[in-house]
Amino acid sequence: MMVSKLPRWVEYGAFILALIAGCVNAIGLLGFEHQSVSHLSGTATLLGTSLVNTSFTAALHLLMILMCFFLGASLSGFLLHGSALKLGRHYDTALLIEAVLLLGAIFLLSHELSYGHFLASAACGLQNALATTYSGAVVRTTHVTGIFTDLGIMVGEKLRGERFDKRKAILFLLIITGFIVGGVVGALLFVMWRFYALLVPAVICLMLSVWYRIYSFQALRSERADGH
């Protein structure tokens, strides 16, 4: 899907989702044995090195983090069939589940149970798949490697004289900014509240879920009224 075809509020949603992911990942880096949960490149590398340098238990833990991210993405794919952004689809349900997963992670991690890592990873996998589903893989909110790559390609093409998609560039910059701001927020909250800092991204997910439900209900009712 072309970014130009997405509704204007997608930029705001992408910024907020990236902020959530940056916040969760910062808390992960500071508290989950200095391990990221919002993306898998580093975790996959740690898994490879752990098979040589550490115990089987540590390797199994890392493997479960990878699998839970995958399961979260699979759940999103089950809920949100189709690549077009369409009102009435279960984006609110996905966000609600993400909030519940983060709350579960708080409970487990606050009781020093590392299983909370799995729930946090599943929440990030679900969120990343949610954004990827409605954007045709243009928007990824839980990591910025692909965003920097796409933005770099766009700049290179512009230097070659090709058309520069300003709206797409703005969307990418908003995601990068949101992820960095989320990292700052997550670090500050972790210092004050430790793992209870995950309450903030969980509450934001709940608020987004309620907003989307109200917005889609009103929009669909307006469409029906116009149809009559």
PDB file of C-alpha atoms in Angstrom, residues 23-135:
ATOM      1  CA  CYS A  23       9.671   2.652  25.990  1.00  0.00           C
ATOM      2  CA  VAL A  24       9.283  -1.132  26.313  1.00  0.00           C
ATOM      3  CA  ASN A  25      12.653  -1.743  24.691  1.00  0.00           C
ATOM      4  CA  ALA A  26      14.412   0.734  26.986  1.00  0.00           C
ATOM      5  CA  ILE A  27      12.938  -1.013  30.009  1.00  0.00           C
ATOM      6  CA  GLY A  28      14.059  -4.300  28.490  1.00  0.00           C
ATOM      7  CA  LEU A  29      17.623  -3.100  27.985  1.00  0.00           C
ATOM      8  CA  LEU A  30      17.791  -1.724  31.519  1.00  0.00           C
ATOM      9  CA  GLY A  31      15.983  -4.523  33.296  1.00  0.00           C
ATOM     10  CA  PHE A  32      15.649  -7.704  31.213  1.00  0.00           C
ATOM     11  CA  GLU A  33      19.293  -8.694  31.677  1.00  0.00           C
ATOM     12  CA  HIS A  34      20.202  -5.824  29.309  1.00  0.00           C
ATOM     13  CA  GLN A  35      18.297  -7.510  26.525  1.00  0.00           C
ATOM     14  CA  SER A  36      16.040  -5.962  23.884  1.00  0.00           C
ATOM     15  CA  VAL A  37      12.551  -7.342  23.308  1.00  0.00           C
ATOM     16  CA  SER A  38      11.089  -5.053  20.651  1.00  0.00           C
ATOM     17  CA  HIS A  39      13.232  -6.467  17.827  1.00  0.00           C
ATOM     18  CA  LEU A  40      15.021  -9.758  17.296  1.00  0.00           C
ATOM     19  CA  SER A  41      18.361  -9.125  15.573  1.00  0.00           C
ATOM     20  CA  GLY A  42      20.317  -8.745  18.804  1.00  0.00           C
ATOM     21  CA  THR A  43      18.396 -11.538  20.495  1.00  0.00           C
ATOM     22  CA  ALA A  44      19.076 -13.912  17.597  1.00  0.00           C
ATOM     23  CA  THR A  45      22.790 -13.045  17.797  1.00  0.00           C
ATOM     24  CA  LEU A  46      22.801 -13.630  21.550  1.00  0.00           C
ATOM     25  CA  LEU A  47      21.133 -16.984  20.964  1.00  0.00           C
ATOM     26  CA  GLY A  48      23.906 -17.960  18.565  1.00  0.00           C
ATOM     27  CA  THR A  49      26.666 -16.913  20.953  1.00  0.00           C
ATOM     28  CA  SER A  50      24.942 -18.498  23.956  1.00  0.00           C
ATOM     29  CA  LEU A  51      25.037 -21.890  22.254  1.00  0.00           C
ATOM     30  CA  VAL A  52      28.824 -21.613  22.483  1.00  0.00           C
ATOM     31  CA  ASN A  53      29.528 -19.519  25.552  1.00  0.00           C
ATOM     32  CA  THR A  54      26.682 -19.993  28.059  1.00  0.00           C
ATOM     33  CA  SER A  55      24.289 -22.602  29.367  1.00  0.00           C
ATOM     34  CA  PHE A  56      21.508 -24.466  27.614  1.00  0.00           C
ATOM     35  CA  THR A  57      19.011 -22.744  29.929  1.00  0.00           C
ATOM     36  CA  ALA A  58      20.119 -19.294  28.758  1.00  0.00           C
ATOM     37  CA  ALA A  59      19.904 -20.373  25.121  1.00  0.00           C
ATOM     38  CA  LEU A  60      16.421 -21.802  25.672  1.00  0.00           C
ATOM     39  CA  HIS A  61      15.307 -18.547  27.287  1.00  0.00           C
ATOM     40  CA  LEU A  62      16.479 -16.546  24.275  1.00  0.00           C
ATOM     41  CA  LEU A  63      14.819 -18.983  21.907  1.00  0.00           C
ATOM     42  CA  MET A  64      11.529 -18.557  23.771  1.00  0.00           C
ATOM     43  CA  ILE A  65      11.787 -14.771  23.417  1.00  0.00           C
ATOM     44  CA  LEU A  66      12.139 -15.227  19.649  1.00  0.00           C
ATOM     45  CA  MET A  67       9.223 -17.641  19.538  1.00  0.00           C
ATOM     46  CA  CYS A  68       6.965 -15.389  21.615  1.00  0.00           C
ATOM     47  CA  PHE A  69       7.608 -12.451  19.284  1.00  0.00           C
ATOM     48  CA  PHE A  70       6.654 -14.779  16.430  1.00  0.00           C
ATOM     49  CA  LEU A  71       3.507 -15.926  18.240  1.00  0.00           C
ATOM     50  CA  GLY A  72       2.487 -12.318  18.914  1.00  0.00           C
ATOM     51  CA  ALA A  73       2.867 -11.524  15.215  1.00  0.00           C
ATOM     52  CA  SER A  74       0.875 -14.656  14.337  1.00  0.00           C
ATOM     53  CA  LEU A  75      -1.947 -13.594  16.634  1.00  0.00           C
ATOM     54  CA  SER A  76      -2.026 -10.194  14.936  1.00  0.00           C
ATOM     55  CA  GLY A  77      -2.161 -11.869  11.534  1.00  0.00           C
ATOM     56  CA  PHE A  78      -5.099 -13.990  12.708  1.00  0.00           C
ATOM     57  CA  LEU A  79      -7.026 -10.983  14.003  1.00  0.00           C
ATOM     58  CA  LEU A  80      -6.230  -8.565  11.169  1.00  0.00           C
ATOM     59  CA  HIS A  81      -6.620 -10.427   7.896  1.00  0.00           C
ATOM     60  CA  GLY A  82      -5.994  -8.320   4.781  1.00  0.00           C
ATOM     61  CA  SER A  83      -3.401  -5.614   4.138  1.00  0.00           C
ATOM     62  CA  ALA A  84      -5.749  -2.652   3.638  1.00  0.00           C
ATOM     63  CA  LEU A  85      -6.476  -0.284   6.513  1.00  0.00           C
ATOM     64  CA  LYS A  86     -10.194  -0.719   7.073  1.00  0.00           C
ATOM     65  CA  LEU A  87     -12.482   0.487   9.825  1.00  0.00           C
ATOM     66  CA  GLY A  88     -14.166  -2.295  11.743  1.00  0.00           C
ATOM     67  CA  ARG A  89     -11.152  -4.578  11.817  1.00  0.00           C
ATOM     68  CA  HIS A  90      -9.936  -5.657  15.227  1.00  0.00           C
ATOM     69  CA  TYR A  91      -7.131  -3.139  15.766  1.00  0.00           C
ATOM     70  CA  ASP A  92      -8.670  -2.309  19.127  1.00  0.00           C
ATOM     71  CA  THR A  93      -8.657  -5.989  20.115  1.00  0.00           C
ATOM     72  CA  ALA A  94      -4.983  -6.279  19.176  1.00  0.00           C
ATOM     73  CA  LEU A  95      -4.120  -3.201  21.242  1.00  0.00           C
ATOM     74  CA  LEU A  96      -6.140  -4.522  24.172  1.00  0.00           C
ATOM     75  CA  ILE A  97      -4.282  -7.836  24.033  1.00  0.00           C
ATOM     76  CA  GLU A  98      -0.971  -5.966  23.876  1.00  0.00           C
ATOM     77  CA  ALA A  99      -1.930  -4.060  27.031  1.00  0.00           C
ATOM     78  CA  VAL A 100      -2.864  -7.312  28.807  1.00  0.00           C
ATOM     79  CA  LEU A 101       0.456  -8.889  27.802  1.00  0.00           C
ATOM     80  CA  LEU A 102       2.370  -5.911  29.184  1.00  0.00           C
ATOM     81  CA  LEU A 103       0.393  -6.043  32.427  1.00  0.00           C
ATOM     82  CA  GLY A 104       1.182  -9.740  32.687  1.00  0.00           C
ATOM     83  CA  ALA A 105       4.852  -8.950  32.126  1.00  0.00           C
ATOM     84  CA  ILE A 106       4.730  -6.436  35.000  1.00  0.00           C
ATOM     85  CA  PHE A 107       3.274  -9.035  37.351  1.00  0.00           C
ATOM     86  CA  LEU A 108       5.852 -11.684  36.481  1.00  0.00           C
ATOM     87  CA  LEU A 109       8.904  -9.430  36.361  1.00  0.00           C
ATOM     88  CA  SER A 110       8.006  -7.647  39.593  1.00  0.00           C
ATOM     89  CA  HIS A 111       8.032 -11.107  41.200  1.00  0.00           C
ATOM     90  CA  GLU A 112      11.464 -11.784  39.648  1.00  0.00           C
ATOM     91  CA  LEU A 113      10.066 -14.317  37.189  1.00  0.00           C
ATOM     92  CA  SER A 114      11.851 -14.093  33.852  1.00  0.00           C
ATOM     93  CA  TYR A 115       8.805 -15.475  32.024  1.00  0.00           C
ATOM     94  CA  GLY A 116       7.716 -11.848  31.865  1.00  0.00           C
ATOM     95  CA  HIS A 117      10.266 -11.377  29.071  1.00  0.00           C
ATOM     96  CA  PHE A 118       8.177 -13.703  26.927  1.00  0.00           C
ATOM     97  CA  LEU A 119       5.001 -11.682  27.396  1.00  0.00           C
ATOM     98  CA  ALA A 120       6.783  -8.399  26.653  1.00  0.00           C
ATOM     99  CA  SER A 121       8.262  -9.906  23.484  1.00  0.00           C
ATOM    100  CA  ALA A 122       4.857 -11.238  22.388  1.00  0.00           C
ATOM    101  CA  ALA A 123       3.370  -7.771  22.918  1.00  0.00           C
ATOM    102  CA  CYS A 124       6.018  -6.228  20.658  1.00  0.00           C
ATOM    103  CA  GLY A 125       5.542  -8.897  17.990  1.00  0.00           C
ATOM    104  CA  LEU A 126       1.804  -8.293  18.001  1.00  0.00           C
ATOM    105  CA  GLN A 127       2.270  -4.516  17.711  1.00  0.00           C
ATOM    106  CA  ASN A 128       4.820  -4.699  14.913  1.00  0.00           C
ATOM    107  CA  ALA A 129       2.602  -7.034  12.903  1.00  0.00           C
ATOM    108  CA  LEU A 130      -0.394  -4.773  13.527  1.00  0.00           C
ATOM    109  CA  ALA A 131       1.334  -1.804  11.877  1.00  0.00           C
ATOM    110  CA  THR A 132       2.889  -3.933   9.132  1.00  0.00           C
ATOM    111  CA  THR A 133      -0.491  -5.444   8.272  1.00  0.00           C
ATOM    112  CA  TYR A 134      -2.259  -2.144   7.643  1.00  0.00           C
ATOM    113  CA  SER A 135       0.697  -0.501   5.885  1.00  0.00           C
TER     114      SER A 135
END
